[in-house]
mmCIF file of C-alpha atoms in Angstrom:
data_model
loop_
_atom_site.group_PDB
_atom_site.id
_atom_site.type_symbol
_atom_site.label_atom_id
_atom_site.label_comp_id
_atom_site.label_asym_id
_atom_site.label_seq_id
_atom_site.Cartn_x
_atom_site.Cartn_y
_atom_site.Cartn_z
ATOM 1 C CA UNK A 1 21.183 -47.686 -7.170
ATOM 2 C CA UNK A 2 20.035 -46.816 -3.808
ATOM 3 C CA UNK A 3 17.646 -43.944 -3.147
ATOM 4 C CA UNK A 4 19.972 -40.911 -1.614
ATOM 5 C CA UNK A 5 19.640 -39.434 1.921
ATOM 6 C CA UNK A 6 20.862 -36.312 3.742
ATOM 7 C CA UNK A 7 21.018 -34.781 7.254
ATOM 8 C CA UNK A 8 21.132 -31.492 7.561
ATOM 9 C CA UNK A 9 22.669 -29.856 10.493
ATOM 10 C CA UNK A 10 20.373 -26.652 10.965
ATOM 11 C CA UNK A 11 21.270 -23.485 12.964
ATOM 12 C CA UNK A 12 18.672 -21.391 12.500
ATOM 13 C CA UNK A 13 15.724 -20.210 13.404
ATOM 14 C CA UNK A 14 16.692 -22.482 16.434
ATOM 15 C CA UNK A 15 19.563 -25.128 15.969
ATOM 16 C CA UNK A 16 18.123 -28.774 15.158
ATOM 17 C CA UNK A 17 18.949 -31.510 12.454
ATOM 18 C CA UNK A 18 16.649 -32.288 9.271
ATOM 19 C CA UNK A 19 16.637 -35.944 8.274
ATOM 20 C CA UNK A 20 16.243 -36.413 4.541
ATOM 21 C CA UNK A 21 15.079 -39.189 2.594
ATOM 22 C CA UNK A 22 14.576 -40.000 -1.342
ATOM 23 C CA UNK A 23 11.842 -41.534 -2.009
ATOM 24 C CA UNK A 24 9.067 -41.266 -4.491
ATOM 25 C CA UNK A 25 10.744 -38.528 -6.414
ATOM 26 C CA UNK A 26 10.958 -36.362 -3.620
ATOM 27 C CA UNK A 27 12.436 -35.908 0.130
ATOM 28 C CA UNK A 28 10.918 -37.019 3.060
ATOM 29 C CA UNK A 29 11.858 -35.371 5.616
ATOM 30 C CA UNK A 30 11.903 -35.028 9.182
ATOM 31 C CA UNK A 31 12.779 -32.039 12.277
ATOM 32 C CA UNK A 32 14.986 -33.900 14.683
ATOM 33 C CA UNK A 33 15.949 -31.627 17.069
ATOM 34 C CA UNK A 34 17.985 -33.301 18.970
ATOM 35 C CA UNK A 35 20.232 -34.898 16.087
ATOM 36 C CA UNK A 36 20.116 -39.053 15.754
ATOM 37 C CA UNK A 37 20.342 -41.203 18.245
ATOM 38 C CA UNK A 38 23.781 -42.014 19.582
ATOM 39 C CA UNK A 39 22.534 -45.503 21.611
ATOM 40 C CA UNK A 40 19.611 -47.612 21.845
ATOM 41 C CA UNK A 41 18.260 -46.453 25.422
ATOM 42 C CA UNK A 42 17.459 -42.870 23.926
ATOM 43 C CA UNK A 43 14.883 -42.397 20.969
ATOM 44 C CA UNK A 44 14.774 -38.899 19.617
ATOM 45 C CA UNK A 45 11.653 -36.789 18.447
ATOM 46 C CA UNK A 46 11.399 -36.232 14.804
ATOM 47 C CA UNK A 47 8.795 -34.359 13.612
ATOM 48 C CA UNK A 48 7.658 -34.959 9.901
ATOM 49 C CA UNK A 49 8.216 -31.746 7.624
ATOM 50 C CA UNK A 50 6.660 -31.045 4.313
ATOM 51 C CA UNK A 51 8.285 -32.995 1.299
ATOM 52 C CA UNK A 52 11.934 -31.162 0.030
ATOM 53 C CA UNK A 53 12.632 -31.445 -3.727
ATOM 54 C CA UNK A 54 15.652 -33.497 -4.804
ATOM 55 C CA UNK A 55 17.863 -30.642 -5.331
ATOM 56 C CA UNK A 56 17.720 -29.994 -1.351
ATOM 57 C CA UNK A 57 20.101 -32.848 -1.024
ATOM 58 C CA UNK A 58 23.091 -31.059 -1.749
ATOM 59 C CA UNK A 59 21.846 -27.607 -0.587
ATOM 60 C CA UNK A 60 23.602 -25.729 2.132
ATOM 61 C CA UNK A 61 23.678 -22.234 2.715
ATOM 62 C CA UNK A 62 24.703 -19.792 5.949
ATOM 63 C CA UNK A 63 22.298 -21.548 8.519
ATOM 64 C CA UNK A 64 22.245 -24.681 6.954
ATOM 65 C CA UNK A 65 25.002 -27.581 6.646
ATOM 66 C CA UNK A 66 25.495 -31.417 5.337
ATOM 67 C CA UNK A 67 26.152 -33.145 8.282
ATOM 68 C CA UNK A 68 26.106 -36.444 6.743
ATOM 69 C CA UNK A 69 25.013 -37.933 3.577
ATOM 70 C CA UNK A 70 24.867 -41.054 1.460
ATOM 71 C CA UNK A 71 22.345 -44.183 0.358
ATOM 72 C CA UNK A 72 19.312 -45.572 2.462
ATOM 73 C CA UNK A 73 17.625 -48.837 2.604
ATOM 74 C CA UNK A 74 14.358 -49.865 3.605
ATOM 75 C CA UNK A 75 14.018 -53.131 5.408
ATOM 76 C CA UNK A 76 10.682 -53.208 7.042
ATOM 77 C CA UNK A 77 7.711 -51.189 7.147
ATOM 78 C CA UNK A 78 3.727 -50.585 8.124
ATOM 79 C CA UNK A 79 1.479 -47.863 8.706
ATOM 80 C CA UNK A 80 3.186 -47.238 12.563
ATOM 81 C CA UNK A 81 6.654 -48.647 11.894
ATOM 82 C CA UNK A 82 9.743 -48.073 9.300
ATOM 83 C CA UNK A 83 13.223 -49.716 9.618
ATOM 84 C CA UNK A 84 15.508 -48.379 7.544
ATOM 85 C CA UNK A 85 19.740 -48.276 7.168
ATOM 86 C CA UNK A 86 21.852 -45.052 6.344
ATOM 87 C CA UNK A 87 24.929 -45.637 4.678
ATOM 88 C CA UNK A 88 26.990 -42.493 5.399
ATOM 89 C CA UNK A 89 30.167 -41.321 5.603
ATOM 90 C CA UNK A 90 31.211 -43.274 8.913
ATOM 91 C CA UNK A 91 29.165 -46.349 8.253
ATOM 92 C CA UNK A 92 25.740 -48.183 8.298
ATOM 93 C CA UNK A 93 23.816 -47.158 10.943
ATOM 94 C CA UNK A 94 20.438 -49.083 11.367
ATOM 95 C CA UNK A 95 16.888 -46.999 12.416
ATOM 96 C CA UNK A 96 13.615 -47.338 12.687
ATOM 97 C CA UNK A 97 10.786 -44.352 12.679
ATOM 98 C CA UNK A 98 8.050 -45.175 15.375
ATOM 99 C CA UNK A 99 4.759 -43.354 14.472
ATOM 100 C CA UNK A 100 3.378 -41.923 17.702
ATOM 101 C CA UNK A 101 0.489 -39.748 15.636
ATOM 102 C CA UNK A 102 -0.088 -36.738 13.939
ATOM 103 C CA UNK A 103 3.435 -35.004 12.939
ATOM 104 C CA UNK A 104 5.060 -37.149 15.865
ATOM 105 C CA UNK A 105 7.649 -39.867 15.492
ATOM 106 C CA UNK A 106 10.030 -41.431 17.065
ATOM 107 C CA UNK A 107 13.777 -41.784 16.056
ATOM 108 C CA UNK A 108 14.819 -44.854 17.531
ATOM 109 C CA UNK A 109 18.689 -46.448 16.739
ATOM 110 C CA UNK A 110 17.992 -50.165 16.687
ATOM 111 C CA UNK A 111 19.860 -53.269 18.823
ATOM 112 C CA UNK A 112 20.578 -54.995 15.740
ATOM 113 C CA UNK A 113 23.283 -52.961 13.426
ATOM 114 C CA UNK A 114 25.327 -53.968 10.403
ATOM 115 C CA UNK A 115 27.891 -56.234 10.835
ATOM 116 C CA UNK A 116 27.351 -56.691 14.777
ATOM 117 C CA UNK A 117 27.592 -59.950 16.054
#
């Protein structure tokens, strides 16, 4: 069974999406204000958030909403790189998370996808 993950679509204090990840026995998360990337020529900021436990990845309340949801996969990762795959409710979407220091990554939607040729 693949390790769950969530985005949250967050309204308040100031509107932004929280990317969720299982791993470890907790959620990883990350503050992506700017939602995920749409195309490959625009990376997103995503700024790691202290650890969520599991139960956050069916939470919602007034100022906070599932925007997607599903499984992850890891395919590659290092200290300053991780390339992952969400498998959510439109599809597989290939990622990777570019560590740019401190808090700061990168959110950057890959050339290669799923089933592209």
């Amino acid at each position: 069974m693949r390790p769950r993950f969530v985005l949250h679509d967050h309204r308040k204090p100031s509107p932004h999406f929280d990317l969720r990840l299982e791993e470890d026995g907790v959620l990883r998360s990350w503050a992506v204000p700017k939602g995920l990337p749409v195309d490959t020529a625009h990376d997103r900021l995503a700024v790691a958030v202290g650890d969520h436990d599991l139960d956050h990845v069916a939470y919602e309340d007034e100022h906070k909403s599932i925007a997607d949801e599903g499984t992850w996969e890891e395919h590659d990762r290092d200290e300053r790189r991780f390339v992952f795959s969400l498998h959510g409710r439109d599809g597989v979407r290939r990622y990777a998370l570019i560590h740019t220091g401190g808090k700061q990554w990168l959110l950057h939607l890959t050339r290669e996808q799923p089933g592209a040729r």
